[in-house]
Short mmCIF file of C-alpha atoms in Angstrom, two decimals:
data_model
loop_
_atom_site.label_atom_id
_atom_site.label_comp_id
_atom_site.label_asym_id
_atom_site.label_seq_id
_atom_site.Cartn_x
_atom_site.Cartn_y
_atom_site.Cartn_z
CA MET A 1 41.84 75.86 54.33
CA PHE A 2 38.69 73.81 54.49
CA GLU A 3 38.60 70.25 55.68
CA ALA A 4 35.69 68.12 56.78
CA ARG A 5 35.61 64.41 57.39
CA LEU A 6 32.35 62.56 57.32
CA ILE A 7 32.66 59.18 59.04
CA GLN A 8 29.63 57.78 57.29
CA GLY A 9 30.46 58.53 53.72
CA SER A 10 27.26 56.89 52.61
CA VAL A 11 25.36 59.94 53.83
CA LEU A 12 27.04 62.06 51.19
CA LYS A 13 26.21 59.49 48.52
CA LYS A 14 22.57 59.48 49.53
CA MET A 15 22.40 63.26 49.57
CA ILE A 16 23.78 63.50 46.09
CA ASP A 17 21.48 60.79 44.82
CA ALA A 18 18.57 62.69 46.30
CA ILE A 19 19.23 65.93 44.48
CA LYS A 20 21.04 65.01 41.31
CA ASP A 21 17.82 64.83 39.31
CA ILE A 22 16.67 68.25 40.47
CA VAL A 23 19.75 70.42 40.31
CA THR A 24 22.84 70.37 38.13
CA ASP A 25 25.25 72.54 40.10
CA ILE A 26 25.52 73.36 43.74
CA ASN A 27 27.43 75.79 45.89
CA LEU A 28 28.69 74.43 49.16
CA ASP A 29 28.66 77.39 51.51
CA CYS A 30 31.14 76.48 54.18
CA SER A 31 31.52 78.41 57.38
CA SER A 32 32.80 77.68 60.84
CA THR A 33 29.37 76.41 61.87
CA GLY A 34 28.92 73.96 59.04
CA ILE A 35 28.06 73.44 55.41
CA SER A 36 24.92 74.61 53.72
CA VAL A 37 23.63 74.23 50.21
CA GLN A 38 20.80 76.07 48.59
CA ALA A 39 19.78 75.20 45.07
CA MET A 40 16.82 75.49 42.77
CA ASP A 41 15.73 73.41 39.85
CA SER A 42 16.11 74.97 36.44
CA GLY A 43 12.48 76.09 36.39
CA HIS A 44 12.83 77.73 39.81
CA VAL A 45 9.82 75.79 40.99
CA CYS A 46 11.37 74.00 43.90
CA LEU A 47 14.17 74.71 46.29
CA VAL A 48 16.57 72.35 48.00
CA LEU A 49 18.18 73.34 51.25
CA ILE A 50 20.82 71.19 52.88
CA GLU A 51 22.22 72.10 56.24
CA LEU A 52 24.99 70.15 57.89
CA GLY A 53 26.31 71.24 61.24
CA SER A 54 30.04 71.10 61.86
CA ASP A 55 29.48 68.61 64.71
CA GLY A 56 28.59 65.96 62.16
CA PHE A 57 32.17 66.02 60.92
CA GLU A 58 35.32 64.86 62.66
CA PRO A 59 37.47 66.82 62.20
CA TYR A 60 35.91 69.99 60.81
CA ARG A 61 38.04 72.92 59.92
CA CYS A 62 36.98 76.06 58.11
CA ASP A 63 39.38 78.96 58.53
CA ARG A 64 37.27 81.39 56.62
CA ASN A 65 33.95 81.27 54.86
CA ILE A 66 34.34 79.68 51.49
CA THR A 67 31.95 78.81 48.71
CA LEU A 68 32.73 75.72 46.71
CA GLY A 69 30.90 75.43 43.43
CA LEU A 70 30.46 71.90 42.21
CA GLY A 71 28.86 70.23 39.24
CA LEU A 72 26.64 67.45 40.49
CA LYS A 73 27.53 65.20 37.62
CA ALA A 74 31.19 65.19 38.53
CA LEU A 75 30.39 64.92 42.20
CA SER A 76 28.09 62.01 41.60
CA VAL A 77 30.74 60.17 39.57
CA VAL A 78 33.36 60.65 42.27
CA VAL A 79 31.18 59.84 45.23
CA ARG A 80 29.98 56.67 43.57
CA CYS A 81 33.54 55.46 43.83
CA ALA A 82 33.33 55.40 47.60
CA ASN A 83 32.28 52.31 49.45
CA ASN A 84 29.35 52.68 51.77
CA ASP A 85 31.36 52.19 54.91
CA ASP A 86 34.17 54.50 53.81
CA SER A 87 34.76 57.79 55.48
CA ILE A 88 34.86 60.78 53.15
CA THR A 89 37.10 63.78 53.68
CA ILE A 90 36.46 66.95 51.71
CA LYS A 91 39.40 69.30 51.40
CA ALA A 92 39.84 72.62 49.70
CA GLN A 93 42.98 74.71 49.82
CA GLU A 94 42.68 78.40 49.55
CA GLY A 95 43.90 79.80 46.32
CA THR A 96 43.45 76.61 44.34
CA ASP A 97 40.49 75.82 42.17
CA ASN A 98 40.20 72.20 43.09
CA ILE A 99 38.35 70.27 45.72
CA ASN A 100 39.73 67.01 47.04
CA PHE A 101 37.86 63.96 48.16
CA VAL A 102 39.61 61.29 50.17
CA PHE A 103 37.88 57.99 50.85
CA GLU A 104 39.22 55.76 53.58
CA SER A 105 38.07 52.25 54.32
CA PRO A 106 37.23 51.53 57.99
CA ASN A 107 40.32 49.38 58.49
CA GLY A 108 42.50 52.01 56.89
CA GLU A 109 43.86 49.67 54.26
CA LYS A 110 42.47 51.48 51.31
CA THR A 111 42.50 55.15 50.60
CA SER A 112 41.41 56.82 47.39
CA GLN A 113 41.85 60.38 46.36
CA PHE A 114 39.84 62.31 43.86
CA GLU A 115 40.04 65.84 42.68
CA ILE A 116 37.29 67.88 41.08
CA LYS A 117 37.69 71.28 39.55
CA LEU A 118 35.59 73.92 41.17
CA MET A 119 33.01 75.88 39.25
CA ASP A 120 32.02 79.48 39.45
CA ILE A 121 28.31 79.14 39.97
CA ASP A 122 26.06 82.11 39.93
CA SER A 123 24.17 81.63 43.11
CA GLU A 124 20.93 83.25 43.95
CA HIS A 125 20.25 83.01 47.61
CA LEU A 126 16.68 83.08 48.70
CA GLY A 127 15.71 84.25 52.11
CA ILE A 128 13.57 81.54 53.62
CA PRO A 129 11.35 83.13 56.21
CA ASP A 130 10.67 81.48 59.53
CA THR A 131 7.22 80.18 58.96
CA GLU A 132 4.65 79.07 61.44
CA TYR A 133 3.03 76.21 59.63
CA ASP A 134 -0.65 75.33 59.93
CA SER A 135 0.02 71.60 59.97
CA VAL A 136 3.18 69.63 60.58
CA VAL A 137 3.03 65.93 59.85
CA LYS A 138 5.78 63.52 60.73
CA MET A 139 5.57 60.11 59.14
CA PRO A 140 7.72 57.20 58.00
CA SER A 141 9.62 58.32 54.94
CA HIS A 142 9.02 55.10 53.01
CA GLU A 143 5.28 55.56 53.58
CA PHE A 144 5.39 59.00 52.03
CA GLN A 145 7.44 57.70 49.14
CA ARG A 146 4.93 54.94 48.55
CA ILE A 147 1.99 57.34 48.64
CA CYS A 148 3.60 59.69 46.13
CA ARG A 149 4.52 56.84 43.84
CA ASP A 150 1.07 55.27 44.01
CA MET A 151 -0.73 58.54 43.53
CA SER A 152 1.35 59.48 40.53
CA GLN A 153 -0.16 56.47 38.76
CA LEU A 154 -3.51 58.21 39.02
CA GLY A 155 -2.78 61.82 38.26
CA ASP A 156 -0.27 64.64 38.02
CA SER A 157 -1.16 66.33 41.23
CA ILE A 158 -1.84 65.30 44.76
CA VAL A 159 -4.21 66.98 47.15
CA VAL A 160 -3.00 67.02 50.70
CA ALA A 161 -5.68 67.74 53.25
CA CYS A 162 -4.90 67.92 56.90
CA THR A 163 -7.67 67.98 59.47
CA LYS A 164 -8.01 66.95 63.07
CA ASP A 165 -8.98 63.48 61.86
CA GLY A 166 -5.71 62.95 60.07
CA ILE A 167 -4.01 63.58 56.79
CA GLN A 168 -5.53 62.66 53.47
CA PHE A 169 -3.71 62.32 50.17
CA SER A 170 -5.81 62.16 47.06
CA ALA A 171 -5.33 62.19 43.33
CA SER A 172 -7.56 61.81 40.35
CA GLY A 173 -7.16 61.43 36.64
CA ASP A 174 -8.77 59.98 33.54
CA MET A 175 -8.51 56.51 34.98
CA GLY A 176 -10.18 57.21 38.27
CA SER A 177 -9.31 58.55 41.64
CA GLY A 178 -7.80 57.48 44.91
CA LYS A 179 -7.58 58.54 48.50
CA ILE A 180 -5.24 57.56 51.26
CA ASN A 181 -6.00 58.47 54.83
CA LEU A 182 -3.49 58.40 57.62
CA ARG A 183 -4.43 58.80 61.23
CA GLN A 184 -2.25 59.78 64.09
CA SER A 185 -0.91 56.54 65.47
CA SER A 186 -1.30 55.79 69.13
CA LEU A 187 0.66 52.61 69.61
CA VAL A 188 3.67 51.69 67.57
CA ASP A 189 6.66 49.50 68.29
CA LYS A 190 9.19 51.80 66.70
CA GLU A 191 9.20 55.53 67.03
CA GLU A 192 10.08 55.97 63.38
CA ASP A 193 6.89 54.19 62.33
CA GLN A 194 4.81 56.74 64.15
CA ILE A 195 2.56 59.19 62.43
CA ASN A 196 2.40 62.42 64.32
CA ILE A 197 0.20 65.34 63.31
CA GLU A 198 0.53 68.77 64.82
CA LEU A 199 -2.41 70.80 63.71
CA ASN A 200 -2.94 74.50 64.23
CA ASP A 201 -5.28 74.97 61.31
CA PRO A 202 -6.70 72.56 58.76
CA VAL A 203 -5.03 72.89 55.38
CA HIS A 204 -5.91 71.79 51.90
CA LEU A 205 -3.23 72.13 49.25
CA THR A 206 -2.40 70.71 45.86
CA PHE A 207 1.09 69.83 44.68
CA ALA A 208 2.71 68.55 41.53
CA LEU A 209 3.57 64.90 42.06
CA ARG A 210 6.46 65.09 39.67
CA TYR A 211 8.43 67.15 42.17
CA LEU A 212 7.34 65.14 45.20
CA ASN A 213 8.66 62.06 43.49
CA TYR A 214 11.99 63.83 43.12
CA PHE A 215 11.97 64.72 46.80
CA THR A 216 11.27 61.18 47.92
CA LYS A 217 14.59 60.17 46.39
CA ALA A 218 15.93 61.38 49.72
CA THR A 219 14.08 58.58 51.52
CA PRO A 220 17.25 56.51 52.18
CA LEU A 221 18.60 59.45 54.19
CA SER A 222 16.15 59.13 57.00
CA PRO A 223 13.47 56.76 58.31
CA THR A 224 11.15 59.69 58.93
CA VAL A 225 9.99 62.67 56.94
CA THR A 226 8.21 65.82 58.04
CA LEU A 227 5.70 67.63 55.88
CA SER A 228 5.09 71.23 56.91
CA LEU A 229 2.05 72.80 55.34
CA LYS A 230 0.58 76.25 55.34
CA ALA A 231 -2.20 77.71 53.26
CA GLU A 232 -0.96 79.53 50.14
CA SER A 233 2.64 78.80 51.09
CA PRO A 234 5.21 76.37 49.83
CA LEU A 235 5.27 72.90 51.26
CA CYS A 236 8.39 72.01 53.19
CA VAL A 237 9.49 68.37 53.12
CA THR A 238 12.22 67.73 55.67
CA TYR A 239 14.46 64.72 55.91
CA PRO A 240 16.65 64.83 58.99
CA ILE A 241 20.26 63.79 58.46
CA GLY A 242 21.46 62.06 61.58
CA ASP A 243 21.26 64.56 64.42
CA PHE A 244 23.44 67.14 62.78
CA GLY A 245 21.65 68.23 59.68
CA SER A 246 18.68 68.12 57.38
CA MET A 247 17.67 68.15 53.78
CA LYS A 248 14.66 70.28 53.01
CA PHE A 249 12.66 70.61 49.86
CA PHE A 250 10.31 73.47 49.22
CA LEU A 251 7.58 73.38 46.61
CA ALA A 252 4.99 75.98 45.79
CA PRO A 253 1.40 74.76 45.83
CA LYS A 254 -0.64 74.54 42.70
CA ILE A 255 -3.25 77.21 42.55
CA ASP A 256 -6.51 75.44 42.07
CA ASP A 257 -10.00 76.56 41.21
CA GLU A 258 -12.15 78.47 43.69
CA ASP A 259 -13.09 75.34 45.63
CA THR A 260 -9.58 74.87 46.82
CA ALA A 261 -9.08 78.54 47.35
CA ALA A 262 -12.17 78.59 49.52
CA ALA A 263 -11.09 75.50 51.39
CA THR A 264 -7.74 76.96 52.25
CA GLN A 265 -9.45 80.01 53.68
CA GLU A 266 -11.27 77.93 56.31
CA MET B 1 22.64 53.31 57.05
CA ALA B 2 24.68 51.36 54.54
CA THR B 3 22.93 50.08 51.51
CA ASN B 4 24.24 47.06 49.71
CA GLU B 5 25.30 48.66 46.47
CA LYS B 6 28.96 48.21 45.78
CA ALA B 7 31.04 50.69 43.99
CA VAL B 8 34.39 50.14 42.38
CA MET B 9 37.22 52.48 43.22
CA LYS B 10 39.08 54.00 40.41
CA GLU B 11 40.98 57.14 39.79
CA GLU B 12 39.11 59.47 37.58
CA LYS B 13 39.46 63.05 36.64
CA ASP B 14 36.74 65.33 35.66
CA PRO B 15 37.61 67.19 32.51
CA SER B 16 35.17 70.08 32.83
CA LYS B 17 36.65 73.51 33.10
CA LEU B 18 35.93 74.98 36.44
CA THR B 19 37.07 77.86 38.57
CA ILE B 20 36.96 78.67 42.24
CA LYS B 21 34.57 81.15 43.61
CA LYS B 22 34.60 82.78 46.99
CA GLU B 23 31.66 84.46 48.44
CA PRO B 24 31.27 86.48 51.62
CA ASP B 25 28.63 85.64 54.20
CA GLN B 26 25.13 86.26 53.31
CA GLY B 27 23.38 88.90 55.34
CA GLU B 28 20.18 88.17 57.07
CA ASN B 29 17.10 89.31 55.36
CA LYS B 30 14.01 87.90 56.85
CA LYS B 31 11.73 90.12 54.90
CA ARG B 32 8.67 88.27 53.92
CA ASN B 33 7.40 88.55 50.44
CA ARG B 34 4.45 86.30 50.22
CA THR B 35 2.33 86.72 47.20
CA ARG B 36 -1.29 85.99 47.62
CA GLY B 37 -2.39 83.22 45.37
CA LYS B 38 -5.09 84.52 43.14
CA ALA B 39 -7.08 81.70 41.71
CA VAL B 40 -6.31 81.39 38.06
CA LYS B 41 -9.15 80.03 36.01
CA ASN B 42 -7.59 77.53 33.77
CA ASP B 43 -7.98 73.92 32.72
CA LYS B 44 -4.59 73.26 34.15
CA THR B 45 -3.79 74.36 37.63
CA GLU B 46 -1.06 76.91 37.93
CA MET B 47 2.07 76.78 39.97
CA LYS B 48 4.19 79.76 40.84
CA PRO B 49 7.93 79.59 41.04
CA ILE B 50 9.37 79.32 44.49
CA THR B 51 11.06 82.69 44.05
CA GLN B 52 7.61 84.26 44.32
CA TYR B 53 7.40 83.09 47.89
CA PHE B 54 10.96 83.46 49.05
CA PRO B 55 12.59 86.77 48.27
CA LEU B 56 15.96 86.85 46.66
CA ARG B 57 18.55 87.53 49.27
CA ARG B 58 21.47 89.59 48.15
CA SER B 59 24.70 89.84 49.94
CA THR B 60 24.56 92.74 52.31
CA ARG B 61 28.24 93.33 51.87
CA ARG B 62 28.59 95.83 49.10
CA VAL B 63 31.35 97.97 47.83
CA LYS B 64 31.37 101.24 49.70
CA SER B 65 31.45 103.37 46.58
CA LEU B 66 28.43 101.52 45.24
CA MET B 67 26.53 102.22 48.43
CA GLU B 68 27.44 105.88 48.27
CA GLU B 69 26.28 106.00 44.70
CA GLU B 70 22.98 104.38 45.61
CA LYS B 71 22.46 106.84 48.43
CA THR B 72 23.16 109.80 46.19
CA SER B 73 20.85 108.60 43.45
CA GLU B 74 18.12 108.11 46.04
CA ILE B 75 18.61 111.67 47.26
CA ILE B 76 18.50 113.01 43.70
CA ARG B 77 15.36 111.03 43.01
CA LYS B 78 13.68 112.48 46.07
CA LEU B 79 14.79 115.99 45.16
CA GLU B 80 13.64 115.80 41.59
CA HIS B 81 10.26 114.35 42.48
CA LYS B 82 9.87 116.70 45.43
CA ILE B 83 9.22 113.77 47.74
CA GLU B 84 8.62 114.84 51.32
CA ASP B 85 7.32 111.85 53.17
CA GLY B 86 7.32 111.14 56.88
CA LEU B 87 6.76 114.79 57.74
CA LYS B 88 3.88 116.65 59.32
CA VAL B 89 3.28 120.35 59.88
CA ILE B 90 2.35 121.24 63.42
CA GLU B 91 1.42 124.37 65.29
CA THR B 92 4.06 124.95 67.97
CA ASP B 93 3.90 126.97 71.14
CA GLY B 94 5.32 130.34 70.34
CA LYS B 95 7.29 129.43 67.22
CA GLY B 96 4.45 129.36 64.79
CA ARG B 97 4.41 126.37 62.52
CA GLY B 98 6.97 123.63 62.74
CA VAL B 99 7.67 120.26 61.22
CA VAL B 100 7.72 116.94 63.04
CA ALA B 101 8.88 113.58 61.78
CA THR B 102 6.24 110.88 61.48
CA ARG B 103 8.76 108.16 60.78
CA THR B 104 12.34 107.40 61.68
CA PHE B 105 14.98 109.24 59.70
CA HIS B 106 18.43 107.75 59.79
CA LYS B 107 21.55 109.80 60.09
CA ASP B 108 22.47 111.52 56.83
CA GLU B 109 19.11 110.76 55.30
CA LEU B 110 17.51 113.50 53.25
CA ILE B 111 14.54 114.95 55.10
CA CYS B 112 13.46 117.58 52.61
CA GLU B 113 14.68 120.37 50.47
CA TYR B 114 14.77 123.97 51.62
CA SER B 115 12.85 124.92 48.58
CA GLY B 116 12.34 128.39 47.28
CA GLU B 117 13.43 130.76 44.59
CA LEU B 118 17.14 130.65 43.81
CA ILE B 119 18.35 134.24 43.44
CA SER B 120 21.61 136.15 43.44
CA TYR B 121 23.03 137.80 46.52
CA ARG B 122 22.36 141.27 45.21
CA GLU B 123 18.75 140.47 44.45
CA ALA B 124 18.37 138.92 47.87
CA VAL B 125 19.63 141.98 49.68
CA GLN B 126 17.18 144.16 47.79
CA ARG B 127 14.31 141.83 48.52
CA GLU B 128 15.20 141.63 52.17
CA GLN B 129 15.02 145.39 52.46
CA GLU B 130 11.65 145.22 50.81
CA TYR B 131 10.45 142.49 53.14
CA SER B 132 11.69 144.24 56.26
CA LYS B 133 9.16 147.02 55.70
CA ASP B 134 6.37 144.55 56.35
CA SER B 135 6.62 143.09 59.84
CA GLY B 136 4.13 140.37 58.87
CA ILE B 137 6.69 138.72 56.68
CA GLY B 138 9.10 136.40 58.41
CA CYS B 139 12.62 135.76 57.31
CA TYR B 140 12.91 132.97 54.81
CA MET B 141 16.18 133.95 53.15
CA TYR B 142 18.89 131.34 53.14
CA TYR B 143 22.27 132.63 52.00
CA PHE B 144 25.00 130.32 50.85
CA GLU B 145 27.98 130.13 48.59
CA PHE B 146 28.02 127.86 45.56
CA GLN B 147 30.84 127.60 43.04
CA SER B 148 32.31 130.72 44.63
CA LYS B 149 29.15 132.70 43.97
CA LYS B 150 27.00 134.10 46.72
CA LEU B 151 23.46 132.94 46.27
CA CYS B 152 20.27 132.85 48.22
CA VAL B 153 17.16 130.74 48.36
CA ASP B 154 14.17 132.91 49.02
CA ALA B 155 11.31 130.90 50.46
CA THR B 156 9.23 133.86 51.56
CA THR B 157 6.37 132.82 49.33
CA ASP B 158 4.51 129.91 50.88
CA ASN B 159 5.10 127.19 48.35
CA LYS B 160 3.50 124.44 50.46
CA ARG B 161 6.86 122.79 50.88
CA MET B 162 8.14 121.58 54.23
CA GLY B 163 11.64 122.96 54.17
CA ARG B 164 10.74 126.56 54.88
CA LEU B 165 8.77 125.60 57.98
CA VAL B 166 11.53 123.79 59.84
CA ASN B 167 12.35 125.72 63.00
CA HIS B 168 15.62 126.83 64.46
CA SER B 169 17.70 125.44 67.28
CA LYS B 170 21.25 126.44 67.90
CA THR B 171 21.72 124.25 70.92
CA LYS B 172 20.01 121.00 70.00
CA PRO B 173 19.70 120.69 66.27
CA ASN B 174 18.77 117.30 64.82
CA VAL B 175 19.00 118.47 61.24
CA ILE B 176 21.86 119.99 59.29
CA THR B 177 21.83 121.69 55.94
CA LYS B 178 23.85 120.38 53.07
CA LEU B 179 24.36 121.75 49.61
CA ILE B 180 23.87 119.09 46.99
CA PRO B 181 24.54 120.05 43.40
CA VAL B 182 22.54 118.22 40.77
CA GLU B 183 23.62 119.12 37.26
CA ASP B 184 24.98 122.48 38.41
CA HIS B 185 21.82 123.33 40.26
CA PRO B 186 22.42 123.69 43.98
CA TYR B 187 19.83 122.07 46.19
CA LEU B 188 19.71 123.17 49.80
CA CYS B 189 19.00 119.98 51.62
CA LEU B 190 17.98 119.35 55.17
CA MET B 191 19.62 116.14 56.32
CA ALA B 192 19.19 114.19 59.53
CA ALA B 193 22.15 114.98 61.80
CA ARG B 194 21.42 111.89 63.88
CA THR B 195 18.70 109.29 64.01
CA VAL B 196 15.43 111.15 64.29
CA SER B 197 12.54 109.29 65.88
CA PRO B 198 8.90 109.73 64.93
CA GLY B 199 7.26 112.60 66.81
CA GLU B 200 10.43 114.66 67.15
CA GLU B 201 10.32 118.21 65.91
CA LEU B 202 12.88 118.85 63.24
CA VAL B 203 15.16 121.79 63.99
CA TYR B 204 18.41 123.08 62.59
CA ASP B 205 20.80 125.90 63.28
CA TYR B 206 19.92 128.85 61.09
CA GLY B 207 23.52 129.94 61.42
CA GLU B 208 22.86 133.55 62.25
CA ARG B 209 25.75 134.92 64.32
CA LYS B 210 25.46 138.69 63.88
CA LYS B 211 25.08 140.34 67.28
CA ASP B 212 22.56 142.97 66.30
CA ILE B 213 20.26 140.50 64.62
CA ILE B 214 20.45 138.07 67.54
CA LYS B 215 19.63 140.99 69.86
CA HIS B 216 16.41 141.56 67.98
CA HIS B 217 15.60 137.88 67.68
CA GLN B 218 16.36 136.34 71.04
CA TRP B 219 14.96 132.97 69.90
CA LEU B 220 18.05 132.54 67.74
CA THR B 221 20.07 131.71 70.86
CA SER B 222 17.84 128.82 71.85
#
């Protein structure tokens, strides 16, 4: 028996909106500690990792580890039927091949029940190593979304360069080129508006904007986003989900000409 | 957190055909498999799939028979290719040459083959008489029974293989012998009796119990 109730049902809606353009099916791996999802896009270029701790649910019950395979299309249709302030309960009985969603309005006057058939999804689990990143940048998520959107007007890829002076995003194309510099902020009113750069080593990496623009669909999930960069390694874009979980996107860097290769060696 | 989009509630059923799937926990595999990005000269920049950076993690829970099968095929592979890694020949005090492990061998892992000429019992007895005339020749005869036939592996000739150089210990062996048939050919295998750490000398019980022989070779009791 698996049962998990998410008070803020809107979180689930936002999560699904964030990934539905990247992946088509997901496996919810449920254990006593929480729910995790690992999925790749069809081209196996990027990886989505969702981790939700059991403490984010009230109640949370998972008698034994269970994997629930779901088609995102169906899930998206169902979850769209929930109001933003509804609570969402996910239930799965052992031995059945259905998953149940129950939406309850805050005043308890309205409850809706939906059932989706489970899928048998061939899952390939990747082992994500614990990485010590060269640069970790925390910034407002809407700022990152804006930068990716603006830069994609100029070119297909974005160069992210992190030095002690700050982080620079640049793109160029037939039309011209552009650069955006962000410096570590010293005084801000709100913590979430802060730009914080932890730098062990300067990095210089190029990424496909197409995928970053998919990732930034997760912006409504969190006011802040963290970019973790390491030379020759995939970028990790992390959106925290409340204080009980996170949504992470991993994207391999583009391998550039020697200039970039040399720069990353520095 | 709430956005202002409104959704209408309605019962709806998804028609797609789906089935349940249960999966056991995933084992931990933190092995790093980072591929070094070689610059590719191209007009368009290249991007590797994420699977190149993060290794595929398979469930560590496997069917026991499958694991056994894998182990056996690994042993056969090592036997057929005469692979003897993680071993080093040393000069011991008083026992002549010996073999030490240079890496960890896990229990029941194949260490090496006791390799030599496979001959019949009768042939072996004759040869042994021959050999006994020359005191310079040590004893490298290993007698065993296979498919109810008495056979012997004669490793008297130095064939540069490790098996024949592994010393004896009756009291503290860390290696045992095991007969592994591969397509009706018996291989005399030296297997780790327990976990063997690097630097340990490999020793096994030669199995000689005849009083008169032990009297002449006191080292057999050690």
